[in-house]
Short mmCIF file of C-alpha atoms and ligand atoms in Angstrom, two decimals:
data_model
loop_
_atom_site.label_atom_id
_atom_site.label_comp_id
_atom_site.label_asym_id
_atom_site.label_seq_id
_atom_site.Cartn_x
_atom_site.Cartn_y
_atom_site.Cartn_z
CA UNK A 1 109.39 104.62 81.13
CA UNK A 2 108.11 106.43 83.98
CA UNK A 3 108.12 104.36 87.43
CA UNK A 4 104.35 104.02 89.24
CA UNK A 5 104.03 102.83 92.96
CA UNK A 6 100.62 101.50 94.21
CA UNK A 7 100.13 101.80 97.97
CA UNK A 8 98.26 99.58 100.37
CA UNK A 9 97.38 101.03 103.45
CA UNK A 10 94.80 100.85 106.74
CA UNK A 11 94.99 103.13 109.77
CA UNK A 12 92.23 102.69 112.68
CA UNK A 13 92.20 106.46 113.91
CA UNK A 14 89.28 108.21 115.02
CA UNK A 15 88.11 110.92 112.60
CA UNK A 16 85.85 113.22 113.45
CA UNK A 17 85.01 114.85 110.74
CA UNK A 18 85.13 111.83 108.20
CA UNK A 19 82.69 112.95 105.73
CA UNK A 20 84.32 116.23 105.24
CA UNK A 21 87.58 114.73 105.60
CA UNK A 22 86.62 112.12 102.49
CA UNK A 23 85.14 115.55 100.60
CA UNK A 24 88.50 117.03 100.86
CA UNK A 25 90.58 113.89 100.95
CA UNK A 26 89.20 113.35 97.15
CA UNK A 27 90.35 116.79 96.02
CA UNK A 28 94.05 116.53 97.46
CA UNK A 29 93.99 112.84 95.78
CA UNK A 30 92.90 114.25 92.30
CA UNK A 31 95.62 117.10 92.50
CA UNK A 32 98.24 114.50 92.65
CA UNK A 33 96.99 112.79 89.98
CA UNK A 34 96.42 109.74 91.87
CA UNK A 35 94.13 106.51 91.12
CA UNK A 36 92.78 104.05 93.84
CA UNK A 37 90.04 103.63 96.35
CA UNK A 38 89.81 104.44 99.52
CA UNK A 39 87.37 104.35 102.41
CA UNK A 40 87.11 106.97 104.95
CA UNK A 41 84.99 106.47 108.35
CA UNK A 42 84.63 107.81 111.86
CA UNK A 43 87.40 104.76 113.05
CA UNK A 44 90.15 105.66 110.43
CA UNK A 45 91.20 104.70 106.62
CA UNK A 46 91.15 102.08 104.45
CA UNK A 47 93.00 102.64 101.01
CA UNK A 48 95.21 101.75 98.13
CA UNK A 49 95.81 103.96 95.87
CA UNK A 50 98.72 104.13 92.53
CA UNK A 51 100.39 106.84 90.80
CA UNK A 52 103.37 108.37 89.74
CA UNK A 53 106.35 107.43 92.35
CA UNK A 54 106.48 111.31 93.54
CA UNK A 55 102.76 111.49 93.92
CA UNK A 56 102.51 108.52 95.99
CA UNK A 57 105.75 109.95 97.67
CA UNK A 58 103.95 113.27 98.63
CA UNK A 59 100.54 111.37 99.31
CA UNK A 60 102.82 109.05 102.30
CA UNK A 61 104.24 112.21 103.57
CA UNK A 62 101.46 114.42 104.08
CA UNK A 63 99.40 111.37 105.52
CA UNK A 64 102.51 111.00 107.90
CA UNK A 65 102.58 114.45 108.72
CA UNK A 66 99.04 114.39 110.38
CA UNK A 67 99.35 113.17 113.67
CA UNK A 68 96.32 111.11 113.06
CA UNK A 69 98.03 108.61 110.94
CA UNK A 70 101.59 108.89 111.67
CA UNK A 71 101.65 105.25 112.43
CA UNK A 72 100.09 104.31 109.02
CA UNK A 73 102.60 101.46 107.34
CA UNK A 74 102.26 101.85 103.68
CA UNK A 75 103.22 98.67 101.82
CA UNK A 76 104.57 100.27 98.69
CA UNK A 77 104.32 97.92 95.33
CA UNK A 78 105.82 99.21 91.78
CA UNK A 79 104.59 98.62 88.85
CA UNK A 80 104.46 99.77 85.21
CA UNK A 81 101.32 101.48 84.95
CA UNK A 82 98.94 102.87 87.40
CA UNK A 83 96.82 99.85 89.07
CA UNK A 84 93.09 102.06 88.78
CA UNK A 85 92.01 104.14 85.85
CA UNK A 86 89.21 106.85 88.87
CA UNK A 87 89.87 108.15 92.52
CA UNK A 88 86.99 107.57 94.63
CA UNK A 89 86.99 108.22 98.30
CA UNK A 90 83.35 107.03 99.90
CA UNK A 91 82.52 108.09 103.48
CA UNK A 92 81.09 104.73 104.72
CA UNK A 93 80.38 103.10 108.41
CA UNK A 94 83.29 101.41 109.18
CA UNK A 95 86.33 100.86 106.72
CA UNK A 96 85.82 97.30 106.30
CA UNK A 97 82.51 95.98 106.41
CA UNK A 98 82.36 93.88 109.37
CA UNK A 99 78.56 94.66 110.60
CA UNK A 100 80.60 94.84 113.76
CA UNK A 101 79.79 98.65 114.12
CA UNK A 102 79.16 99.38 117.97
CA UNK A 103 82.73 100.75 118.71
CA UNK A 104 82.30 99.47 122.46
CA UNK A 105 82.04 95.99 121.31
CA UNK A 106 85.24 95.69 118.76
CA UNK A 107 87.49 98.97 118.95
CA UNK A 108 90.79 97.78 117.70
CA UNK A 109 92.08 100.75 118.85
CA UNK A 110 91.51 99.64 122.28
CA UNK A 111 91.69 95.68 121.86
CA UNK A 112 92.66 93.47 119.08
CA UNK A 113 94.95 90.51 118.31
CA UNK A 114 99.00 90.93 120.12
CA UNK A 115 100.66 92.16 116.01
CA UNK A 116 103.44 89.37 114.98
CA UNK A 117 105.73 90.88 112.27
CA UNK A 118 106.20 89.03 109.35
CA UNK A 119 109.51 87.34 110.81
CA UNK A 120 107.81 86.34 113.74
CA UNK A 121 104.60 84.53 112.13
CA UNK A 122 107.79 82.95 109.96
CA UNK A 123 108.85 81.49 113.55
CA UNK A 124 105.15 80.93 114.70
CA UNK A 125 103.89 79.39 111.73
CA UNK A 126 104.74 75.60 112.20
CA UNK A 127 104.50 75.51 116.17
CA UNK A 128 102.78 72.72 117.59
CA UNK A 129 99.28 74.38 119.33
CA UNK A 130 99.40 77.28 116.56
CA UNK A 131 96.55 77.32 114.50
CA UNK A 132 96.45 79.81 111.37
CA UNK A 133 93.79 81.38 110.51
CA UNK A 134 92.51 83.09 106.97
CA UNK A 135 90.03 85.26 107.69
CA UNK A 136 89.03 86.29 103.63
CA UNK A 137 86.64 85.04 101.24
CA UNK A 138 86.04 82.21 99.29
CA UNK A 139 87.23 84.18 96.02
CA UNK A 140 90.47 84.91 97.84
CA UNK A 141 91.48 81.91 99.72
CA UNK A 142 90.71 79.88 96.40
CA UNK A 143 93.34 82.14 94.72
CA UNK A 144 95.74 81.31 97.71
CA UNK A 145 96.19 81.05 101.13
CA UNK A 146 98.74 79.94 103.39
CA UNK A 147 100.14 76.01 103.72
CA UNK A 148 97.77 74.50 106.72
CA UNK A 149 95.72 77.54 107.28
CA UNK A 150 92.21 77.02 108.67
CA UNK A 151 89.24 79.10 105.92
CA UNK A 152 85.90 79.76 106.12
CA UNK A 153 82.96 79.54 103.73
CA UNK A 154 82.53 83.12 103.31
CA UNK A 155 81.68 85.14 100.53
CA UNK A 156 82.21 88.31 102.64
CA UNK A 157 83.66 89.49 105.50
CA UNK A 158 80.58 90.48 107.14
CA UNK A 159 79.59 87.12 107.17
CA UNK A 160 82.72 86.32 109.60
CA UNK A 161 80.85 86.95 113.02
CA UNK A 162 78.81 84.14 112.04
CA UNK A 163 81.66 81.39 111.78
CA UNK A 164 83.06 81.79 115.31
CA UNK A 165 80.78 79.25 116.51
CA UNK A 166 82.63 76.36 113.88
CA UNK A 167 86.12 78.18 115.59
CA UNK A 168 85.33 76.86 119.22
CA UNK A 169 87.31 74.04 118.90
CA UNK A 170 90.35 76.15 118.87
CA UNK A 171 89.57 78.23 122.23
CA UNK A 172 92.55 77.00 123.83
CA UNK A 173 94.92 77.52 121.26
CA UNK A 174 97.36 80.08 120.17
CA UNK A 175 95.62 81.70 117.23
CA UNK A 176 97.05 83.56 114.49
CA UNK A 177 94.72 85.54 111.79
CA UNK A 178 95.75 87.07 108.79
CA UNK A 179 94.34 88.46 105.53
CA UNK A 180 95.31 90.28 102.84
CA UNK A 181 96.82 93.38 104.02
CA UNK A 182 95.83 93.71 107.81
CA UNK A 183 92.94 95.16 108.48
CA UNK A 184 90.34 92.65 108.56
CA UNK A 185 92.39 90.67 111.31
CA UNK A 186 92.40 94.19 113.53
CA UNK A 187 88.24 93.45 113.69
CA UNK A 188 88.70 89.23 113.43
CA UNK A 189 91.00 89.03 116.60
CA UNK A 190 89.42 91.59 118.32
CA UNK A 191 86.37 89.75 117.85
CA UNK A 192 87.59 86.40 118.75
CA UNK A 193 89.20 88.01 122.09
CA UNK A 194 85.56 89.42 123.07
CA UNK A 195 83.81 85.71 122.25
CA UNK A 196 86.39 84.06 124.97
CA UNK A 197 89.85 83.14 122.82
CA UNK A 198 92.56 84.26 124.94
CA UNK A 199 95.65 83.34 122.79
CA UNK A 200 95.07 85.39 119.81
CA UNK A 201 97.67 87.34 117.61
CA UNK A 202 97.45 88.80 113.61
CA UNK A 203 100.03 88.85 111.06
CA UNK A 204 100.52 92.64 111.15
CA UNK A 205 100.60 93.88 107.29
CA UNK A 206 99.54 90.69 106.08
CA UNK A 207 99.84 88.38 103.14
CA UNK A 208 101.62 91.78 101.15
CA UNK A 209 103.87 92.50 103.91
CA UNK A 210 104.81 89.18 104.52
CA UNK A 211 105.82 88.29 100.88
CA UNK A 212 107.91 91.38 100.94
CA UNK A 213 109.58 91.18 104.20
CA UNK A 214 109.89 87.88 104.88
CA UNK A 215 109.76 86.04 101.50
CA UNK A 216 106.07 84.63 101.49
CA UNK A 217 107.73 80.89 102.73
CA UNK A 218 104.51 78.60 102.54
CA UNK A 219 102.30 81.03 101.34
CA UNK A 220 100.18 78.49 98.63
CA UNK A 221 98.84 80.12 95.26
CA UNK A 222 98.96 83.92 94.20
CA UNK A 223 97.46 86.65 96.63
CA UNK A 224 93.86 88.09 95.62
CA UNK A 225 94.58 92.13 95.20
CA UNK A 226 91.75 94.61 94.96
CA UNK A 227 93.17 96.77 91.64
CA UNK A 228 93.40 96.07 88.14
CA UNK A 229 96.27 93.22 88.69
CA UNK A 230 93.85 91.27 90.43
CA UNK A 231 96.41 88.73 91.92
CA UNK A 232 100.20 89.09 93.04
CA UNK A 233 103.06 86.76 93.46
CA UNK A 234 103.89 86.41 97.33
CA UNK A 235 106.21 83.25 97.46
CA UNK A 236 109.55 83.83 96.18
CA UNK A 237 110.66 80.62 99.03
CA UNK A 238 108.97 77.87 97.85
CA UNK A 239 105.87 78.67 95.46
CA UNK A 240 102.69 76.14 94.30
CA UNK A 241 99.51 76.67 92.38
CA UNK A 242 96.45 75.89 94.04
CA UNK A 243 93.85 76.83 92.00
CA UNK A 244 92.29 75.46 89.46
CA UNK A 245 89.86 76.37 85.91
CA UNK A 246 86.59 76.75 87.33
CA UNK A 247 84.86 75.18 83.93
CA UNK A 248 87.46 72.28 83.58
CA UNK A 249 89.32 71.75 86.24
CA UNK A 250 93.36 72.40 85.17
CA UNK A 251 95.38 73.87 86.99
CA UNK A 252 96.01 77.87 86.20
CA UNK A 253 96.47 80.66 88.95
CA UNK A 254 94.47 83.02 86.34
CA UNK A 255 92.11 85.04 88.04
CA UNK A 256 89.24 86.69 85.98
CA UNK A 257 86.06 88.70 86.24
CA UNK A 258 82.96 87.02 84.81
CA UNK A 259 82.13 89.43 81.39
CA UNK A 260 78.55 89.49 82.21
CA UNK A 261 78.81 92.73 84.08
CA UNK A 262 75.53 91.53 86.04
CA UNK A 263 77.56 88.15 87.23
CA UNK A 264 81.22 89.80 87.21
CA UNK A 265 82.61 86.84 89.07
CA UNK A 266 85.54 86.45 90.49
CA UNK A 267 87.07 83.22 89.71
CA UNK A 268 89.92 80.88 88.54
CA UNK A 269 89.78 80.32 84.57
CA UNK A 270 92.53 79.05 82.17
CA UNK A 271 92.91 80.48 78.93
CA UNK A 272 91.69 77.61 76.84
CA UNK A 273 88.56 78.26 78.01
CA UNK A 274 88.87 81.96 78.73
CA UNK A 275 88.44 81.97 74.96
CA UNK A 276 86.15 79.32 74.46
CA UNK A 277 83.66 80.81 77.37
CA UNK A 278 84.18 84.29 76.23
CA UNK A 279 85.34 85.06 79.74
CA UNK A 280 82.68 84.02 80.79
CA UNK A 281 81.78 81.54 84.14
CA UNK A 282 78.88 79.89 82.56
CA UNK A 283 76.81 79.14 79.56
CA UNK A 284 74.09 81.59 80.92
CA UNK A 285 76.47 84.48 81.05
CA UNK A 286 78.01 84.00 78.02
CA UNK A 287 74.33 84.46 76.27
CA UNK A 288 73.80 88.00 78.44
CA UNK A 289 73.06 90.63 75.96
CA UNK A 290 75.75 93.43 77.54
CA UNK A 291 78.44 90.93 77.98
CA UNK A 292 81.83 92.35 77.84
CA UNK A 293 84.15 92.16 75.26
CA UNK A 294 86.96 89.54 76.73
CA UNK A 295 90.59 91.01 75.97
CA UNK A 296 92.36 88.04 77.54
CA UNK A 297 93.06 89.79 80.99
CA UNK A 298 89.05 89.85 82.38
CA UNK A 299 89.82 93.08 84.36
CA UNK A 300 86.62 95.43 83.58
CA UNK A 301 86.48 99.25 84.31
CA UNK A 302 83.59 99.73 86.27
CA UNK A 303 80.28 101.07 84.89
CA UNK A 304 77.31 102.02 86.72
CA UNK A 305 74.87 99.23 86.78
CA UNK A 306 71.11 99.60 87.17
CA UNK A 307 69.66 99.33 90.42
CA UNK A 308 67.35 96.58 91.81
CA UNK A 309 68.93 94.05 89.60
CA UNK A 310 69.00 90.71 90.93
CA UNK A 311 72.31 89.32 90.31
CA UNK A 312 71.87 85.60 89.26
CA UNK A 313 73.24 82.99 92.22
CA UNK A 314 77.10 82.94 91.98
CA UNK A 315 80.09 81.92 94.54
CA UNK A 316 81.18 85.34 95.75
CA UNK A 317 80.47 88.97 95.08
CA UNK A 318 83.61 91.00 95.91
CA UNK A 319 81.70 93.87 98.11
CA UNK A 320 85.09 94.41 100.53
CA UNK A 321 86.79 96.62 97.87
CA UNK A 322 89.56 96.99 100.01
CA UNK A 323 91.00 94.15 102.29
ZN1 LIG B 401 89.85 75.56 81.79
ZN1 LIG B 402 79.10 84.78 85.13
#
């Protein structure tokens, strides 16, 4: 059976030619046959992309070739079959929405949170005075998060800047931040340095790079991943479940898409009533007349949706794409 790699990466490096670069970045993705997503802007990339082992091989090289991103750490996953079915690459604003976009603000290429490798947050973690951070989403930090670990009511990460005033109380403490692969914590700490914290570091790689370099110890639940797999294992030290069926309350780590494509959810469901709801989150999307068919996994292929839809009021629309 042929061998498939999906790669998680982020590099902040300023391109000047982004939307060009994305026109052109799209055609050398296609010619390797590769799947993913990835987000090009003036400050660097955001991306995670799967294919063949030798694609993804050529795709690291030539991205380590250009002195642009010869720093970029790939955190390299295998699996059986490719993790997207298209290739997009979207010129955007930044490449994680923050709504932190004037560069002299937050630059993380000029300021941001002191990097701890994964065995150094290991040592950090369970320090008196340390106070740890998860700077995701509802959707993810119900999924998992780590042991202790301070979250926010977020739905997005855009709507971070607006919880550093509930963070005060931690001013004088050593901070650390993480999320799921890095990048959000490059614009978190560098925003929490510029609103007065002093001690502030970022698990560099995050929750993936962690699990696979320093055995995910304490991490609680599954990690919330951005493809078709939806969650992986991180803990191979001393794993829990957290979550729990959002329509009865068991425990299950299963993490599903609503099958009303105008609700697509994310949430926790087990699969008594995966079948019993349809894969559905509620009553009112299982009667929506272009509900999905539910094939027991809740992963749906993206289809255009009409515009100026109002979605109906759920607990968190996955805009990041890419963490
Ligand atoms: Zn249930
Ligand atoms: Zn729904």
């Amino acid at each position: 059976m042929e061998q498939y790699n999906t790669l998680l990466y982020y590099c902040y490096s300023t391109i000047a030619d982004a939307e060009q670069f994305a026109a052109d970045h799209l055609k050398f993705c296609k010619e390797l046959n590769l799947t993913g997503r990835i987000i090009v802007a003036e400050e660097g990339l955001n991306g995670t992309v799967s294919g063949s082992v030798g694609s993804c091989k050529i795709y690291m090289d030539t991205l380590h070739a250009d002195p642009r991103f010869a720093n970029i750490d790939f955190k390299v996953d295998e699996v059986d079959t490719p993790s997207f079915v298209k290739m997009h690459v979207r010129y955007k604003d930044e490449i994680v929405h923050s709504g932190l976009r004037d560069p002299n603000i937050i630059n993380p290429q000029q300021k941001t949170g002191k990097h701890l490798e994964p065995k150094e947050f290991l040592e950090l973690k369970n320090s008196e005075d340390v106070i740890i951070l998860d700077v995701r989403s509802n959707y993810e930090h119900n999924l998992g998060k780590f042991k202790n670990a301070i979250t926010l009511d977020i739905e997005n990460f855009r709507d971070f800047p607006d919880k550093i005033n509930e963070l005060a109380q931690y001013k004088d403490k050593k901070i650390i931040t993480y999320c799921t692969g890095g990048i959000k914590c490059e614009k978190a700490s560098a925003l929490l340095l510029h609103e007065g914290f002093t001690d502030v570091y970022q698990l560099h790689g995050g929750i993936i790079k962690y699990g696979k370099e320093a055995g995910g110890e304490d991490f609680e639940g599954k990690c919330y991943v951005f493809d078709n797999r939806l969650s992986v294992e991180v803990n191979t030290v001393n794993p829990v479940v957290i979550s729990t069926c959002y329509n009865c309350g068991k425990t299950t780590e299963k993490m599903i898409n609503c099958a009303n494509p105008e609700c697509n959810e994310h949430f926790t469901q087990c699969d008594e009533c995966g079948t019993a709801m349809e894969g559905c989150c509620s009553d009112a999307c299982k009667e929506h007349p272009r509900k999905r068919v539910y094939d027991g996994t809740g992963y749906y292929v993206k289809v255009p949706q009409p515009v100026n839809v109002k979605k109906p009021e759920s607990r968190g629309k996955n805009q990041d794409l890419v963490s």
